[in-house]
């Protein structure tokens, strides 16, 4: 089992490939559709995601896997093919988001801190998802920084839940993406890059201790962390070079080399910023793991806008998606350059 999981994890972080996060909840995708004036229905969501999954160039060459939402893993394309089979035909591995969201963490910081729920019944859900074709899963923990937070209670609770989820995934023959996200945006995002470094390092140390305690095979998982970056509301923003340097320093001090790969989330970064920072991280080199992307909005925003909900714009949407996927593929190899954006 561990051998099979390791094989899947390696394929997820294959050179020059990354993961498309298309697991927006119904509420999130509605907000995205609202921004382009499209009504969010089961059919419109299917049409949009089918457009992405049928972008052959992107899916075959730059996307190793796709994180799906419960609705999507059960949906069929317009021609009756399951969306899972559409992805598999393009050589992408189907994945599934399995947490049920971040809920207020009871206690004195309930208005700010959260714990991610979804462990109840997870073993049975994972068995069903495996039957439906999922070979990896995702669980996102959310850590908020303020002057006095996160609390030990919050870090510990989220790390423990991530480890229990990861162990259940591996038992079901599914590779867990472990996602402890230290937020860079939101109401409290005034922290410096140095403060982000301290909190990210602490969080990741606790997460790996919990993974060890739960008996999770590191060879059969992928880490999806935040980059070490200043909060959006911080007056002093760090340079991309500093983001890359501190992110690598943090990862080297916390992530065992047995982990096959790190697939960053984009957080609140702009499309290009997420690509540039990823490329600079890879340019530093001498990294014991593959370092790539697992982006949602930073891969999809341009495609969503170009598509606009119109069938005649499918090719334009696919073109925009393919361009961003290609740029991030280059970044995953440390080869992205600003002038390549202009060339598009």
Coordinates of C-alpha atoms in Angstrom, one line a residue:
X1 CA 0.0 0.0 0.0
X2 CA 2.7 2.5 1.0
X3 CA 4.5 1.8 -2.3
X4 CA 1.3 2.5 -4.3
X5 CA 0.7 5.7 -2.3
X6 CA 4.3 6.8 -2.9
X7 CA 3.9 6.2 -6.6
X8 CA 0.7 8.4 -6.7
X9 CA 2.3 11.1 -4.6
X10 CA 5.3 11.2 -7.0
X11 CA 3.0 11.5 -10.0
X12 CA 1.2 14.4 -8.3
X13 CA 4.5 16.4 -8.1
X14 CA 5.9 15.2 -11.5
X15 CA 8.5 17.7 -12.9
X16 CA 6.8 20.7 -14.5
X17 CA 3.3 19.7 -13.3
X18 CA 1.1 21.0 -10.6
X19 CA -2.4 20.5 -9.1
X20 CA -5.5 22.4 -10.1
X21 CA -7.7 23.2 -7.1
X22 CA -11.2 23.1 -8.5
X23 CA -12.8 22.2 -5.2
X24 CA -14.6 25.5 -4.5
X25 CA -17.7 25.0 -2.3
X26 CA -21.1 26.0 -3.7
X27 CA -20.8 29.3 -1.8
X28 CA -17.4 30.1 -3.1
X29 CA -18.1 29.3 -6.7
X30 CA -21.3 31.4 -6.5
X31 CA -19.2 34.4 -5.6
X32 CA -16.8 33.7 -8.5
X33 CA -19.8 33.4 -10.9
X34 CA -21.4 36.5 -9.4
X35 CA -18.3 38.4 -10.4
X36 CA -18.9 37.6 -14.1
X37 CA -22.7 37.8 -13.9
X38 CA -23.3 34.1 -14.3
X39 CA -26.0 32.3 -12.2
X40 CA -24.5 29.4 -10.3
X41 CA -26.5 26.2 -11.2
X42 CA -25.5 22.6 -11.3
X43 CA -25.3 22.9 -15.1
X44 CA -23.3 26.1 -15.2
X45 CA -20.8 24.8 -12.7
X46 CA -20.5 21.6 -14.8
X47 CA -20.0 23.5 -18.0
X48 CA -17.3 25.7 -16.4
X49 CA -15.3 22.8 -14.9
X50 CA -15.7 20.7 -18.1
X51 CA -14.2 23.6 -20.0
X52 CA -11.1 23.4 -17.8
X53 CA -10.8 19.6 -17.8
X54 CA -11.1 19.5 -21.6
X55 CA -8.2 22.0 -22.1
X56 CA -6.0 19.2 -23.5
X57 CA -2.7 21.0 -23.7
X58 CA -3.0 22.2 -20.1
X59 CA -4.2 19.0 -18.6
X60 CA -1.8 16.7 -20.4
X61 CA 1.3 18.8 -20.1
X62 CA 1.0 21.0 -16.9
X63 CA -1.6 19.6 -14.6
X64 CA -0.9 16.4 -12.7
X65 CA -4.2 16.2 -10.8
X66 CA -7.4 18.1 -9.9
X67 CA -9.0 18.6 -6.5
X68 CA -12.7 18.1 -7.0
X69 CA -15.8 19.1 -4.9
X70 CA -18.3 16.4 -3.9
X71 CA -20.7 17.5 -6.6
X72 CA -18.1 17.5 -9.4
X73 CA -16.7 14.0 -8.7
X74 CA -20.3 12.7 -9.3
X75 CA -21.1 14.8 -12.4
X76 CA -21.1 13.8 -16.1
X77 CA -19.9 15.9 -18.9
X78 CA -22.4 17.1 -21.6
X79 CA -21.7 14.0 -23.7
X80 CA -22.4 11.7 -20.7
X81 CA -18.8 10.9 -19.9
X82 CA -18.1 11.2 -16.2
X83 CA -15.9 14.3 -15.4
X84 CA -13.5 11.9 -13.6
X85 CA -13.1 9.9 -16.9
X86 CA -12.6 13.2 -18.9
X87 CA -9.7 14.1 -16.5
X88 CA -8.2 10.6 -16.5
X89 CA -8.2 10.5 -20.3
X90 CA -6.1 13.7 -20.2
X91 CA -3.6 12.0 -17.8
X92 CA -4.7 13.9 -14.7
X93 CA -5.3 12.2 -11.3
X94 CA -8.7 12.9 -9.7
X95 CA -8.6 14.1 -6.1
X96 CA -11.3 15.2 -3.7
X97 CA -11.8 17.8 -0.9
X98 CA -13.0 15.9 2.2
X99 CA -13.1 18.5 5.0
X100 CA -16.5 20.1 5.8
X101 CA -15.0 23.6 6.5
X102 CA -13.4 25.7 9.2
X103 CA -15.7 26.3 12.1
X104 CA -15.3 28.6 15.1
X105 CA -13.0 27.0 17.7
X106 CA -14.8 27.1 21.0
X107 CA -13.1 29.1 23.7
X108 CA -11.9 32.6 24.4
X109 CA -10.8 33.2 20.7
X110 CA -13.9 31.8 19.1
X111 CA -14.5 35.0 17.1
X112 CA -11.1 34.6 15.3
X113 CA -9.7 31.1 15.5
X114 CA -11.2 28.1 13.7
X115 CA -10.8 24.3 13.6
X116 CA -11.6 22.3 10.5
X117 CA -14.3 19.7 10.8
X118 CA -15.2 16.6 8.8
X119 CA -13.7 13.6 10.6
X120 CA -17.0 12.0 11.5
X121 CA -17.9 9.4 8.9
X122 CA -14.7 10.1 7.0
X123 CA -13.6 6.5 6.7
X124 CA -16.8 5.6 4.9
X125 CA -16.7 8.7 2.7
X126 CA -13.1 7.9 1.6
X127 CA -14.1 4.4 0.7
X128 CA -16.9 5.8 -1.6
X129 CA -14.6 8.4 -3.1
X130 CA -12.0 5.8 -3.9
X131 CA -14.7 3.8 -5.8
X132 CA -15.6 7.0 -7.6
X133 CA -12.0 7.3 -8.8
X134 CA -10.3 9.7 -6.3
X135 CA -6.7 8.8 -5.6
X136 CA -5.8 11.8 -3.4
X137 CA -7.7 14.0 -1.0
X138 CA -7.3 17.4 0.5
X139 CA -8.0 18.9 4.0
X140 CA -7.4 22.5 4.8
X141 CA -6.6 23.9 8.2
X142 CA -6.7 27.6 8.7
X143 CA -4.4 29.5 11.1
X144 CA -4.9 33.3 11.7
X145 CA -2.1 35.6 12.8
X146 CA -2.7 38.5 15.2
X147 CA -0.4 40.1 17.8
X148 CA -1.3 37.3 20.3
X149 CA -2.5 34.5 18.1
X150 CA -2.5 31.7 17.0
X151 CA -3.0 30.0 20.3
X152 CA -1.4 26.6 21.1
X153 CA -5.0 25.2 21.3
X154 CA -5.7 26.2 17.7
X155 CA -2.4 25.0 16.2
X156 CA -2.6 21.7 18.1
X157 CA -6.3 21.0 17.3
X158 CA -5.8 21.7 13.6
X159 CA -2.6 19.7 13.4
X160 CA -4.2 16.7 15.2
X161 CA -7.2 16.8 12.8
X162 CA -4.9 16.9 9.8
X163 CA -3.0 13.9 11.1
X164 CA -6.1 11.9 11.7
X165 CA -7.4 12.7 8.3
X166 CA -4.1 11.8 6.7
X167 CA -4.0 8.4 8.4
X168 CA -7.6 7.6 7.3
X169 CA -6.7 8.6 3.7
X170 CA -3.7 6.3 3.6
X171 CA -5.8 3.4 5.1
X172 CA -8.2 3.9 2.1
X173 CA -5.4 3.9 -0.5
X174 CA -5.7 7.7 -1.0
X175 CA -2.8 10.1 -0.8
X176 CA -3.5 13.0 1.6
X177 CA -2.7 16.6 0.7
X178 CA -1.9 18.1 4.1
X179 CA -2.8 21.8 4.0
X180 CA -2.0 23.9 7.1
X181 CA -2.7 27.5 5.7
X182 CA -1.3 30.4 7.7
X183 CA -3.5 33.2 6.3
X184 CA -2.0 36.2 4.5
X185 CA -5.4 37.9 3.9
X186 CA -8.5 38.6 5.9
X187 CA -9.4 41.0 8.7
X188 CA -6.3 40.4 10.7
X189 CA -3.6 40.3 8.0
X190 CA -1.3 43.1 9.3
X191 CA 1.6 40.8 10.2
X192 CA 5.2 41.2 8.9
X193 CA 7.0 38.5 6.9
X194 CA 9.1 37.7 10.0
X195 CA 6.0 37.0 12.1
X196 CA 4.6 34.8 9.3
X197 CA 7.9 32.9 9.3
X198 CA 7.6 32.2 13.1
X199 CA 4.0 31.1 13.0
X200 CA 4.5 29.0 9.8
X201 CA 7.6 27.2 11.2
X202 CA 5.8 26.5 14.5
X203 CA 2.6 25.2 12.8
X204 CA 4.6 22.9 10.4
X205 CA 6.7 21.5 13.3
X206 CA 3.5 20.6 15.2
X207 CA 1.8 19.2 12.1
X208 CA 4.8 16.8 11.4
X209 CA 4.9 15.7 15.0
X210 CA 1.2 14.8 14.8
X211 CA 1.7 13.0 11.5
X212 CA 4.5 11.0 13.1
X213 CA 2.3 10.2 16.1
X214 CA -0.5 9.0 13.8
X215 CA 1.8 6.7 11.9
X216 CA 1.4 8.6 8.5
X217 CA 3.8 7.4 5.9
X218 CA 5.5 10.6 4.7
X219 CA 6.4 9.1 1.4
X220 CA 2.7 8.8 0.6
X221 CA 1.6 12.4 1.2
X222 CA 2.0 15.9 -0.3
X223 CA 2.3 19.1 1.8
X224 CA 0.3 22.1 0.7
X225 CA 1.6 25.1 2.7
X226 CA 1.4 28.8 2.5
X227 CA 4.5 30.8 1.3
X228 CA 6.2 32.8 4.0
X229 CA 4.9 36.3 3.1
X230 CA 3.7 39.5 4.8
X231 CA 0.0 39.9 5.6
X232 CA -1.9 41.9 2.9
X233 CA -2.5 44.8 5.4
X234 CA 1.2 45.0 6.5
X235 CA 2.6 48.4 5.6
X236 CA 6.0 46.8 4.8
X237 CA 5.7 44.3 2.0
X238 CA 8.7 41.9 1.5
X239 CA 10.4 41.6 -1.9
X240 CA 9.8 38.4 -3.9
X241 CA 13.4 37.4 -3.3
X242 CA 12.8 37.6 0.5
X243 CA 9.6 35.6 0.2
X244 CA 11.5 32.9 -1.6
X245 CA 14.5 32.9 0.8
X246 CA 12.4 32.8 4.0
X247 CA 10.0 30.2 2.6
X248 CA 12.9 27.8 1.7
X249 CA 14.5 28.4 5.1
X250 CA 11.3 27.6 6.8
X251 CA 10.6 24.4 4.8
X252 CA 14.1 23.2 5.3
X253 CA 13.8 23.5 9.0
X254 CA 10.4 21.7 9.3
X255 CA 9.7 19.4 6.4
X256 CA 11.4 15.9 6.4
X257 CA 13.1 15.0 3.1
X258 CA 10.9 11.8 2.9
X259 CA 8.0 14.0 1.8
X260 CA 8.0 13.7 -2.0
X261 CA 6.6 17.1 -2.8
X262 CA 5.4 20.5 -1.7
X263 CA 2.5 22.1 -3.7
X264 CA 2.0 25.7 -2.6
X265 CA -1.4 27.3 -2.2
X266 CA -1.6 30.8 -3.7
X267 CA -3.5 32.4 -0.8
X268 CA -4.3 36.0 -1.5
X269 CA -1.5 36.5 -4.0
X270 CA -2.2 37.8 -7.5
X271 CA -1.8 35.3 -10.4
X272 CA 1.6 36.6 -11.4
X273 CA 2.9 37.1 -7.9
X274 CA 2.1 33.4 -7.1
X275 CA 4.0 32.4 -10.2
X276 CA 7.0 34.6 -9.7
X277 CA 7.4 33.5 -6.0
X278 CA 7.2 29.9 -7.0
X279 CA 9.8 30.3 -9.7
X280 CA 12.2 32.1 -7.3
X281 CA 11.8 29.4 -4.7
X282 CA 12.8 26.8 -7.3
X283 CA 15.7 29.0 -8.6
X284 CA 17.3 28.7 -5.1
X285 CA 17.6 25.0 -5.9
X286 CA 19.2 22.2 -3.8
X287 CA 15.7 21.3 -2.4
X288 CA 15.1 17.7 -1.1
X289 CA 11.5 17.7 -2.4
X290 CA 9.7 18.6 -5.6
X291 CA 8.3 22.1 -5.2
X292 CA 5.2 23.0 -7.3
X293 CA 1.8 24.6 -7.3
X294 CA -1.7 23.7 -6.1
X295 CA -3.5 26.8 -7.1
X296 CA -7.2 27.6 -7.4
X297 CA -8.0 31.2 -8.1
X298 CA -4.4 31.9 -9.4
X299 CA -5.0 29.3 -12.2
X300 CA -8.6 30.0 -12.8
X301 CA -9.3 33.8 -12.5
X302 CA -8.2 34.7 -16.1
X303 CA -10.1 31.6 -17.5
X304 CA -13.3 32.5 -15.7
X305 CA -13.2 36.0 -17.0
X306 CA -12.5 35.0 -20.5
X307 CA -15.3 32.4 -20.5
X308 CA -17.9 34.6 -19.0
X309 CA -20.5 31.8 -19.0
X310 CA -20.8 31.8 -22.8
X311 CA -20.4 28.7 -24.9
X312 CA -18.7 30.7 -27.7
X313 CA -16.0 31.7 -25.3
X314 CA -14.9 28.2 -24.3
X315 CA -11.8 28.3 -26.5
X316 CA -10.8 31.7 -25.0
X317 CA -11.3 30.4 -21.5
X318 CA -9.2 27.3 -22.2
X319 CA -6.5 29.5 -23.7
X320 CA -6.3 31.7 -20.6
X321 CA -6.2 28.6 -18.4
X322 CA -3.5 26.9 -20.5
X323 CA -1.4 30.0 -20.4
X324 CA -1.5 30.3 -16.6
X325 CA -0.8 26.5 -16.3
X326 CA 2.2 26.8 -18.6
X327 CA 3.6 29.8 -16.7
X328 CA 3.3 27.9 -13.4
X329 CA 4.8 24.8 -15.0
X330 CA 7.9 26.9 -15.9
X331 CA 7.9 28.3 -12.3
X332 CA 7.9 24.8 -10.9
X333 CA 11.1 24.4 -12.8
X334 CA 12.6 27.8 -11.8
X335 CA 12.3 28.9 -15.4
X336 CA 9.6 31.6 -15.4
X337 CA 10.4 35.0 -16.7
X338 CA 8.3 38.2 -16.7
X339 CA 8.7 38.7 -20.5
X340 CA 6.9 35.4 -21.1
X341 CA 3.7 36.9 -19.7
X342 CA 4.0 39.8 -22.2
X343 CA 4.5 37.4 -25.1
X344 CA 1.1 35.9 -24.4

